[in-house]
Amino acid sequence: DESTEQCNNNEPFHSWDNGSVFDGECDGAHSDTDDSSTLISQPRQINKVEVQYDKTAKQVDVQALKLTLWNSIQGSVQLTFQGEKEMVSFRDILANFPTECNAAATVTDITPHLCFICLLHLANEKELSIQSCPNLDDLHISLPNVGVSKSGAVL
């Protein structure tokens, strides 16, 4: 087969214009020295922002933290119950967080972001309603269809 013999030839291909590719001539089509007026400007750079964060791992019992938050929410509702839907402040819950919480080795290991994550879990499990404040510095938590028994316990 004549075409197979041509393909299996180990001879180098000849240039289509009968010139050597490596003879040093260059037409400038792919040159790296383009006209500087066609280059784009350097993108705007910003200063590096150092974010302070805790670099040590802490172990927190999320179930215990959720239980502590739930008890705090229920306790706040019992103290201030006036209507069918009482709002509890997330800021107040954090400010009055019990020091005897056994969710972590120390109470300082329990951070607001961990409490917020647990609050989201509780909202899903207990059908809590979470609403933001106009100035975005607090959250209002309300229990659905809150009722009070004769003993004063929240149902």
CSV table of N, CA and C in Angstrom, one decimal:
chain,number,residue,atom,x,y,z
A,1,ASP,N,0.9,-1.2,0.0
A,1,ASP,CA,0.0,0.0,0.0
A,1,ASP,C,0.9,1.2,0.0
A,2,GLU,N,0.7,2.1,-1.0
A,2,GLU,CA,1.6,3.2,-1.2
A,2,GLU,C,1.4,4.3,-0.1
A,3,SER,N,0.1,4.5,0.3
A,3,SER,CA,-0.1,5.6,1.3
A,3,SER,C,0.4,5.2,2.7
A,4,THR,N,0.4,3.9,3.0
A,4,THR,CA,1.0,3.4,4.3
A,4,THR,C,2.5,3.6,4.3
A,5,GLU,N,3.1,3.4,3.2
A,5,GLU,CA,4.5,3.5,3.1
A,5,GLU,C,4.9,5.0,3.3
A,6,GLN,N,4.1,5.9,2.8
A,6,GLN,CA,4.4,7.3,2.9
A,6,GLN,C,4.3,7.8,4.4
A,7,CYS,N,3.3,7.2,5.1
A,7,CYS,CA,3.0,7.6,6.5
A,7,CYS,C,4.0,7.0,7.4
A,8,ASN,N,4.5,5.8,7.1
A,8,ASN,CA,5.5,5.2,7.9
A,8,ASN,C,6.9,5.6,7.7
A,9,ASN,N,7.1,6.5,6.8
A,9,ASN,CA,8.4,7.0,6.5
A,9,ASN,C,8.9,7.8,7.7
A,10,ASN,N,10.1,7.6,8.1
A,10,ASN,CA,10.6,8.3,9.3
A,10,ASN,C,11.4,9.6,8.8
A,11,GLU,N,11.1,10.0,7.7
A,11,GLU,CA,11.8,11.2,7.2
A,11,GLU,C,11.1,12.4,7.6
A,12,PRO,N,11.8,13.5,7.9
A,12,PRO,CA,11.2,14.7,8.3
A,12,PRO,C,10.3,15.3,7.2
A,13,PHE,N,9.3,16.0,7.6
A,13,PHE,CA,8.4,16.7,6.6
A,13,PHE,C,9.1,17.9,6.1
A,14,HIS,N,8.9,18.2,4.9
A,14,HIS,CA,9.5,19.3,4.2
A,14,HIS,C,8.6,20.5,4.4
A,15,SER,N,9.2,21.7,4.5
A,15,SER,CA,8.4,22.9,4.7
A,15,SER,C,7.6,23.2,3.4
A,16,TRP,N,6.4,23.7,3.5
A,16,TRP,CA,5.6,23.9,2.4
A,16,TRP,C,6.1,25.0,1.5
A,17,ASP,N,6.9,25.9,2.0
A,17,ASP,CA,7.5,27.0,1.2
A,17,ASP,C,8.9,26.7,0.8
A,18,ASN,N,9.4,25.4,1.0
A,18,ASN,CA,10.7,25.0,0.7
A,18,ASN,C,11.8,25.8,1.5
A,19,GLY,N,11.4,26.4,2.6
A,19,GLY,CA,12.3,27.1,3.5
A,19,GLY,C,12.4,26.4,4.8
A,20,SER,N,13.5,26.5,5.5
A,20,SER,CA,13.7,25.9,6.7
A,20,SER,C,13.0,26.7,7.8
A,21,VAL,N,12.4,26.0,8.7
A,21,VAL,CA,11.7,26.7,9.8
A,21,VAL,C,12.7,27.3,10.8
A,22,PHE,N,13.8,26.7,10.9
A,22,PHE,CA,14.8,27.0,11.9
A,22,PHE,C,15.9,27.9,11.3
A,23,ASP,N,15.7,28.6,10.3
A,23,ASP,CA,16.8,29.3,9.7
A,23,ASP,C,17.0,30.7,10.3
A,24,GLY,N,16.2,31.0,11.3
A,24,GLY,CA,16.3,32.3,12.0
A,24,GLY,C,15.4,33.4,11.5
A,25,GLU,N,14.7,33.1,10.4
A,25,GLU,CA,13.8,34.1,9.9
A,25,GLU,C,12.5,34.1,10.6
A,26,CYS,N,11.9,35.2,10.9
A,26,CYS,CA,10.6,35.3,11.6
A,26,CYS,C,9.8,36.4,11.0
A,27,ASP,N,8.5,36.1,10.7
A,27,ASP,CA,7.6,37.1,10.1
A,27,ASP,C,7.0,38.0,11.2
A,28,GLY,N,7.2,37.7,12.5
A,28,GLY,CA,6.7,38.5,13.5
A,28,GLY,C,5.2,38.3,13.9
A,29,ALA,N,4.6,37.3,13.3
A,29,ALA,CA,3.2,37.1,13.6
A,29,ALA,C,2.9,36.7,15.0
A,30,HIS,N,3.8,36.0,15.6
A,30,HIS,CA,3.6,35.5,17.0
A,30,HIS,C,4.6,36.1,17.9
A,31,SER,N,5.0,37.3,17.7
A,31,SER,CA,6.1,37.9,18.5
A,31,SER,C,5.6,38.3,19.9
A,32,ASP,N,6.5,38.2,20.9
A,32,ASP,CA,6.1,38.6,22.2
A,32,ASP,C,6.3,40.1,22.4
A,33,THR,N,6.8,40.8,21.5
A,33,THR,CA,7.1,42.2,21.6
A,33,THR,C,6.1,43.0,20.8
A,34,ASP,N,4.8,42.9,21.2
A,34,ASP,CA,3.8,43.6,20.6
A,34,ASP,C,3.9,45.1,20.9
A,35,ASP,N,3.1,45.9,20.2
A,35,ASP,CA,3.1,47.3,20.5
A,35,ASP,C,2.5,47.5,21.8
A,36,SER,N,3.1,48.3,22.7
A,36,SER,CA,2.6,48.5,24.0
A,36,SER,C,1.2,49.2,24.1
A,37,SER,N,0.8,49.8,23.1
A,37,SER,CA,-0.5,50.5,23.1
A,37,SER,C,-1.7,49.5,23.0
A,38,THR,N,-1.4,48.2,22.7
A,38,THR,CA,-2.4,47.2,22.6
A,38,THR,C,-2.5,46.4,23.9
A,39,LEU,N,-1.6,46.6,24.8
A,39,LEU,CA,-1.7,45.9,26.1
A,39,LEU,C,-2.7,46.4,27.0
A,40,ILE,N,-3.3,45.6,27.8
A,40,ILE,CA,-4.3,46.0,28.8
A,40,ILE,C,-3.5,46.5,30.0
A,41,SER,N,-4.2,47.4,30.8
A,41,SER,CA,-3.5,47.9,31.9
A,41,SER,C,-3.6,46.9,33.1
A,42,GLN,N,-2.7,47.1,34.0
A,42,GLN,CA,-2.6,46.2,35.2
A,42,GLN,C,-3.9,46.3,36.0
A,43,PRO,N,-4.5,45.2,36.5
A,43,PRO,CA,-5.7,45.3,37.3
A,43,PRO,C,-5.4,46.0,38.6
A,44,ARG,N,-6.5,46.6,39.1
A,44,ARG,CA,-6.4,47.3,40.4
A,44,ARG,C,-6.1,46.4,41.5
A,45,GLN,N,-5.1,46.7,42.4
A,45,GLN,CA,-4.8,45.8,43.5
A,45,GLN,C,-5.2,46.4,44.8
A,46,ILE,N,-5.5,45.5,45.7
A,46,ILE,CA,-6.0,46.0,47.0
A,46,ILE,C,-5.0,45.5,48.1
A,47,ASN,N,-5.0,46.1,49.2
A,47,ASN,CA,-4.1,45.8,50.3
A,47,ASN,C,-4.6,44.4,50.9
A,48,LYS,N,-3.7,43.7,51.4
A,48,LYS,CA,-4.0,42.4,52.1
A,48,LYS,C,-4.6,42.7,53.4
A,49,VAL,N,-5.7,42.1,53.7
A,49,VAL,CA,-6.4,42.3,54.9
A,49,VAL,C,-6.2,41.1,55.8
A,50,GLU,N,-5.7,41.3,57.0
A,50,GLU,CA,-5.4,40.3,58.0
A,50,GLU,C,-6.6,40.0,58.8
A,51,VAL,N,-7.2,38.8,58.8
A,51,VAL,CA,-8.3,38.5,59.6
A,51,VAL,C,-7.9,37.7,60.8
A,52,GLN,N,-8.2,38.2,62.0
A,52,GLN,CA,-7.8,37.5,63.2
A,52,GLN,C,-8.8,36.4,63.5
A,53,TYR,N,-8.3,35.2,63.6
A,53,TYR,CA,-9.1,34.1,63.9
A,53,TYR,C,-8.4,33.2,64.9
A,54,ASP,N,-9.1,32.3,65.5
A,54,ASP,CA,-8.5,31.4,66.5
A,54,ASP,C,-7.9,30.2,65.7
A,55,LYS,N,-6.6,30.0,66.0
A,55,LYS,CA,-5.9,29.0,65.3
A,55,LYS,C,-5.8,27.6,66.0
A,56,THR,N,-6.4,27.6,67.2
A,56,THR,CA,-6.4,26.3,68.0
A,56,THR,C,-7.8,25.6,67.9
A,57,ALA,N,-7.8,24.4,67.7
A,57,ALA,CA,-9.0,23.6,67.6
A,57,ALA,C,-9.7,23.5,68.9
A,58,LYS,N,-11.0,23.6,68.9
A,58,LYS,CA,-11.8,23.5,70.2
A,58,LYS,C,-12.8,22.4,69.9
A,59,GLN,N,-13.1,21.7,70.9
A,59,GLN,CA,-14.1,20.7,70.8
A,59,GLN,C,-15.4,21.1,71.6
A,60,VAL,N,-16.5,21.2,70.9
A,60,VAL,CA,-17.7,21.6,71.5
A,60,VAL,C,-18.8,20.5,71.2
A,61,ASP,N,-19.5,20.2,72.3
A,61,ASP,CA,-20.6,19.2,72.1
A,61,ASP,C,-21.8,20.0,71.6
A,62,VAL,N,-22.1,19.8,70.3
A,62,VAL,CA,-23.2,20.6,69.7
A,62,VAL,C,-24.6,20.2,70.3
A,63,GLN,N,-24.8,19.0,70.6
A,63,GLN,CA,-26.1,18.6,71.3
A,63,GLN,C,-26.3,19.3,72.6
A,64,ALA,N,-25.2,19.4,73.4
A,64,ALA,CA,-25.3,20.0,74.7
A,64,ALA,C,-25.5,21.5,74.5
A,65,LEU,N,-24.8,22.1,73.5
A,65,LEU,CA,-25.0,23.5,73.2
A,65,LEU,C,-26.4,23.8,72.8
A,66,LYS,N,-27.0,23.0,71.9
A,66,LYS,CA,-28.3,23.2,71.4
A,66,LYS,C,-29.3,23.1,72.6
A,67,LEU,N,-29.1,22.1,73.5
A,67,LEU,CA,-30.0,22.0,74.6
A,67,LEU,C,-29.9,23.2,75.6
A,68,THR,N,-28.7,23.7,75.8
A,68,THR,CA,-28.5,24.9,76.6
A,68,THR,C,-29.2,26.1,75.9
A,69,LEU,N,-29.1,26.3,74.6
A,69,LEU,CA,-29.7,27.4,73.9
A,69,LEU,C,-31.3,27.2,74.0
A,70,TRP,N,-31.7,26.0,73.8
A,70,TRP,CA,-33.2,25.8,73.8
A,70,TRP,C,-33.7,26.1,75.2
A,71,ASN,N,-33.0,25.7,76.3
A,71,ASN,CA,-33.5,26.0,77.6
A,71,ASN,C,-33.4,27.5,77.9
A,72,SER,N,-32.4,28.2,77.3
A,72,SER,CA,-32.4,29.7,77.5
A,72,SER,C,-33.5,30.3,76.8
A,73,ILE,N,-33.8,29.9,75.6
A,73,ILE,CA,-35.0,30.5,74.8
A,73,ILE,C,-36.3,30.2,75.6
A,74,GLN,N,-36.5,29.0,76.0
A,74,GLN,CA,-37.7,28.7,76.8
A,74,GLN,C,-37.8,29.5,78.1
A,75,GLY,N,-36.7,29.7,78.8
A,75,GLY,CA,-36.6,30.4,80.0
A,75,GLY,C,-36.9,31.9,79.7
A,76,SER,N,-36.4,32.4,78.6
A,76,SER,CA,-36.7,33.8,78.3
A,76,SER,C,-38.2,34.0,77.9
A,77,VAL,N,-38.8,33.1,77.3
A,77,VAL,CA,-40.2,33.2,76.9
A,77,VAL,C,-41.0,33.1,78.1
A,78,GLN,N,-40.7,32.2,79.1
A,78,GLN,CA,-41.5,32.1,80.3
A,78,GLN,C,-41.4,33.4,81.1
A,79,LEU,N,-40.3,34.1,81.1
A,79,LEU,CA,-40.1,35.3,81.9
A,79,LEU,C,-40.9,36.5,81.3
A,80,THR,N,-41.0,36.5,80.0
A,80,THR,CA,-41.5,37.7,79.3
A,80,THR,C,-42.8,37.3,78.6
A,81,PHE,N,-43.5,36.2,78.8
A,81,PHE,CA,-44.6,35.8,78.1
A,81,PHE,C,-45.8,36.8,78.3
A,82,GLN,N,-46.2,37.4,77.1
A,82,GLN,CA,-47.3,38.4,77.2
A,82,GLN,C,-48.4,38.1,76.2
A,83,GLY,N,-48.0,37.5,75.1
A,83,GLY,CA,-48.9,37.2,74.0
A,83,GLY,C,-48.7,35.9,73.4
A,84,GLU,N,-49.4,35.6,72.3
A,84,GLU,CA,-49.3,34.3,71.7
A,84,GLU,C,-47.9,34.1,71.0
A,85,LYS,N,-47.3,35.2,70.5
A,85,LYS,CA,-46.0,35.0,69.9
A,85,LYS,C,-45.0,36.0,70.6
A,86,GLU,N,-44.3,35.5,71.5
A,86,GLU,CA,-43.3,36.3,72.2
A,86,GLU,C,-41.9,36.2,71.5
A,87,MET,N,-41.3,37.4,71.3
A,87,MET,CA,-40.0,37.5,70.6
A,87,MET,C,-38.9,37.4,71.7
A,88,VAL,N,-37.9,36.7,71.4
A,88,VAL,CA,-36.7,36.6,72.3
A,88,VAL,C,-35.5,37.1,71.5
A,89,SER,N,-34.7,37.9,72.2
A,89,SER,CA,-33.5,38.5,71.5
A,89,SER,C,-32.3,37.6,71.6
A,90,PHE,N,-31.7,37.3,70.4
A,90,PHE,CA,-30.5,36.5,70.3
A,90,PHE,C,-29.4,37.1,71.1
A,91,ARG,N,-29.3,38.4,71.0
A,91,ARG,CA,-28.3,39.2,71.8
A,91,ARG,C,-28.5,39.0,73.3
A,92,ASP,N,-29.7,39.0,73.8
A,92,ASP,CA,-30.0,38.8,75.2
A,92,ASP,C,-29.6,37.4,75.6
A,93,ILE,N,-29.9,36.4,74.7
A,93,ILE,CA,-29.6,35.0,75.1
A,93,ILE,C,-28.1,34.9,75.2
A,94,LEU,N,-27.3,35.5,74.3
A,94,LEU,CA,-25.8,35.4,74.4
A,94,LEU,C,-25.3,36.1,75.6
A,95,ALA,N,-25.9,37.3,75.9
A,95,ALA,CA,-25.5,38.1,77.1
A,95,ALA,C,-25.7,37.3,78.4
A,96,ASN,N,-26.8,36.6,78.5
A,96,ASN,CA,-27.2,35.8,79.7
A,96,ASN,C,-26.9,34.3,79.5
A,97,PHE,N,-25.9,34.0,78.8
A,97,PHE,CA,-25.5,32.6,78.5
A,97,PHE,C,-25.0,32.0,79.8
A,98,PRO,N,-25.5,30.8,80.2
A,98,PRO,CA,-25.1,30.2,81.5
A,98,PRO,C,-23.7,29.8,81.5
A,99,THR,N,-23.0,30.1,82.6
A,99,THR,CA,-21.6,29.8,82.8
A,99,THR,C,-21.4,28.3,83.1
A,100,GLU,N,-22.4,27.6,83.5
A,100,GLU,CA,-22.3,26.2,83.8
A,100,GLU,C,-22.6,25.3,82.6
A,101,CYS,N,-22.5,25.8,81.4
A,101,CYS,CA,-22.8,25.0,80.2
A,101,CYS,C,-21.7,24.0,80.1
A,102,ASN,N,-22.1,22.7,79.9
A,102,ASN,CA,-21.1,21.7,79.7
A,102,ASN,C,-20.8,21.3,78.3
A,103,ALA,N,-21.1,22.2,77.4
A,103,ALA,CA,-20.9,21.9,75.9
A,103,ALA,C,-19.4,22.0,75.5
A,104,ALA,N,-18.6,22.7,76.3
A,104,ALA,CA,-17.2,22.9,76.0
A,104,ALA,C,-16.4,22.9,77.3
A,105,ALA,N,-15.1,22.8,77.1
A,105,ALA,CA,-14.2,22.8,78.3
A,105,ALA,C,-14.3,24.1,79.1
A,106,THR,N,-14.4,25.2,78.4
A,106,THR,CA,-14.6,26.5,79.1
A,106,THR,C,-15.7,27.3,78.3
A,107,VAL,N,-16.4,28.2,79.0
A,107,VAL,CA,-17.4,28.9,78.4
A,107,VAL,C,-16.9,29.9,77.3
A,108,THR,N,-15.6,30.2,77.3
A,108,THR,CA,-15.0,31.0,76.3
A,108,THR,C,-14.8,30.3,75.0
A,109,ASP,N,-14.9,29.0,75.0
A,109,ASP,CA,-14.8,28.2,73.8
A,109,ASP,C,-16.1,28.2,73.0
A,110,ILE,N,-17.1,28.7,73.6
A,110,ILE,CA,-18.4,28.8,72.9
A,110,ILE,C,-18.5,30.2,72.3
A,111,THR,N,-18.5,30.2,71.0
A,111,THR,CA,-18.5,31.5,70.3
A,111,THR,C,-19.8,31.9,69.8
A,112,PRO,N,-20.1,33.1,69.5
A,112,PRO,CA,-21.4,33.5,68.9
A,112,PRO,C,-21.7,32.8,67.6
A,113,HIS,N,-20.7,32.5,66.8
A,113,HIS,CA,-21.0,31.9,65.5
A,113,HIS,C,-21.4,30.4,65.8
A,114,LEU,N,-20.9,29.8,66.8
A,114,LEU,CA,-21.3,28.4,67.1
A,114,LEU,C,-22.8,28.4,67.6
A,115,CYS,N,-23.1,29.4,68.4
A,115,CYS,CA,-24.5,29.6,68.9
A,115,CYS,C,-25.4,29.9,67.8
A,116,PHE,N,-25.0,30.6,66.8
A,116,PHE,CA,-25.9,31.0,65.7
A,116,PHE,C,-26.1,29.7,64.9
A,117,ILE,N,-25.1,28.9,64.6
A,117,ILE,CA,-25.3,27.7,63.9
A,117,ILE,C,-26.2,26.7,64.6
A,118,CYS,N,-26.1,26.6,65.9
A,118,CYS,CA,-27.0,25.8,66.7
A,118,CYS,C,-28.4,26.4,66.7
A,119,LEU,N,-28.5,27.7,66.7
A,119,LEU,CA,-29.8,28.3,66.6
A,119,LEU,C,-30.5,28.0,65.3
A,120,LEU,N,-29.8,27.9,64.2
A,120,LEU,CA,-30.4,27.5,62.9
A,120,LEU,C,-30.9,26.1,63.0
A,121,HIS,N,-30.1,25.2,63.6
A,121,HIS,CA,-30.5,23.8,63.8
A,121,HIS,C,-31.8,23.8,64.6
A,122,LEU,N,-31.8,24.5,65.7
A,122,LEU,CA,-33.0,24.6,66.6
A,122,LEU,C,-34.3,25.1,65.8
A,123,ALA,N,-34.0,26.1,65.0
A,123,ALA,CA,-35.1,26.7,64.2
A,123,ALA,C,-35.7,25.7,63.3
A,124,ASN,N,-34.9,24.8,62.7
A,124,ASN,CA,-35.4,23.8,61.9
A,124,ASN,C,-36.1,22.7,62.7
A,125,GLU,N,-35.5,22.3,63.8
A,125,GLU,CA,-36.1,21.2,64.6
A,125,GLU,C,-37.4,21.6,65.3
A,126,LYS,N,-37.4,22.8,65.9
A,126,LYS,CA,-38.5,23.3,66.8
A,126,LYS,C,-39.4,24.3,66.1
A,127,GLU,N,-39.2,24.5,64.8
A,127,GLU,CA,-40.1,25.4,64.0
A,127,GLU,C,-40.0,26.8,64.5
A,128,LEU,N,-38.9,27.3,64.9
A,128,LEU,CA,-38.7,28.6,65.4
A,128,LEU,C,-38.7,29.6,64.3
A,129,SER,N,-39.1,30.8,64.5
A,129,SER,CA,-39.1,31.9,63.5
A,129,SER,C,-38.0,32.8,63.9
A,130,ILE,N,-37.1,33.1,62.9
A,130,ILE,CA,-35.9,34.0,63.2
A,130,ILE,C,-36.1,35.2,62.3
A,131,GLN,N,-36.1,36.4,62.9
A,131,GLN,CA,-36.3,37.6,62.1
A,131,GLN,C,-35.2,38.6,62.5
A,132,SER,N,-34.7,39.3,61.5
A,132,SER,CA,-33.6,40.3,61.7
A,132,SER,C,-34.2,41.6,62.2
A,133,CYS,N,-33.3,42.5,62.7
A,133,CYS,CA,-33.7,43.8,63.2
A,133,CYS,C,-33.4,44.8,62.0
A,134,PRO,N,-34.0,46.0,62.0
A,134,PRO,CA,-33.7,46.9,61.0
A,134,PRO,C,-32.2,47.3,60.9
A,135,ASN,N,-31.5,47.4,62.0
A,135,ASN,CA,-30.1,47.8,62.0
A,135,ASN,C,-29.2,46.6,61.9
A,136,LEU,N,-29.7,45.4,61.8
A,136,LEU,CA,-29.0,44.2,61.7
A,136,LEU,C,-28.0,43.9,62.8
A,137,ASP,N,-28.3,44.3,64.0
A,137,ASP,CA,-27.4,44.0,65.1
A,137,ASP,C,-28.0,43.0,66.1
A,138,ASP,N,-29.1,42.4,65.8
A,138,ASP,CA,-29.7,41.4,66.6
A,138,ASP,C,-30.7,40.6,65.8
A,139,LEU,N,-31.1,39.5,66.4
A,139,LEU,CA,-32.1,38.6,65.8
A,139,LEU,C,-33.2,38.4,66.8
A,140,HIS,N,-34.5,38.3,66.3
A,140,HIS,CA,-35.6,38.0,67.1
A,140,HIS,C,-36.1,36.6,66.9
A,141,ILE,N,-36.2,35.8,67.9
A,141,ILE,CA,-36.6,34.4,67.8
A,141,ILE,C,-38.0,34.3,68.4
A,142,SER,N,-38.9,33.6,67.7
A,142,SER,CA,-40.2,33.4,68.3
A,142,SER,C,-40.6,31.9,68.1
A,143,LEU,N,-41.3,31.4,69.1
A,143,LEU,CA,-41.7,30.0,69.1
A,143,LEU,C,-43.1,30.0,68.4
A,144,PRO,N,-43.4,29.0,67.6
A,144,PRO,CA,-44.7,29.0,67.0
A,144,PRO,C,-45.8,28.5,68.0
A,145,ASN,N,-47.0,29.1,67.9
A,145,ASN,CA,-48.1,28.7,68.7
A,145,ASN,C,-47.8,28.4,70.2
A,146,VAL,N,-47.2,29.4,70.8
A,146,VAL,CA,-46.8,29.2,72.2
A,146,VAL,C,-48.0,29.2,73.0
A,147,GLY,N,-48.1,28.2,73.9
A,147,GLY,CA,-49.2,28.2,74.9
A,147,GLY,C,-48.7,28.0,76.3
A,148,VAL,N,-49.4,28.4,77.2
A,148,VAL,CA,-49.0,28.3,78.6
A,148,VAL,C,-50.0,27.3,79.4
A,149,SER,N,-49.4,26.4,80.0
A,149,SER,CA,-50.2,25.5,80.8
A,149,SER,C,-50.6,26.2,82.1
A,150,LYS,N,-51.4,25.5,83.0
A,150,LYS,CA,-51.8,26.1,84.2
A,150,LYS,C,-50.6,26.3,85.2
A,151,SER,N,-49.6,25.5,85.0
A,151,SER,CA,-48.5,25.6,85.9
A,151,SER,C,-47.5,26.7,85.4
A,152,GLY,N,-47.8,27.3,84.3
A,152,GLY,CA,-46.9,28.3,83.8
A,152,GLY,C,-45.8,27.9,82.8
A,153,ALA,N,-45.8,26.6,82.6
A,153,ALA,CA,-44.8,26.0,81.7
A,153,ALA,C,-45.1,26.3,80.2
A,154,VAL,N,-44.1,26.6,79.4
A,154,VAL,CA,-44.4,26.8,78.0
A,154,VAL,C,-44.6,25.4,77.3
A,155,LEU,N,-45.6,25.4,76.5
A,155,LEU,CA,-45.9,24.1,75.8
A,155,LEU,C,-45.3,24.1,74.5
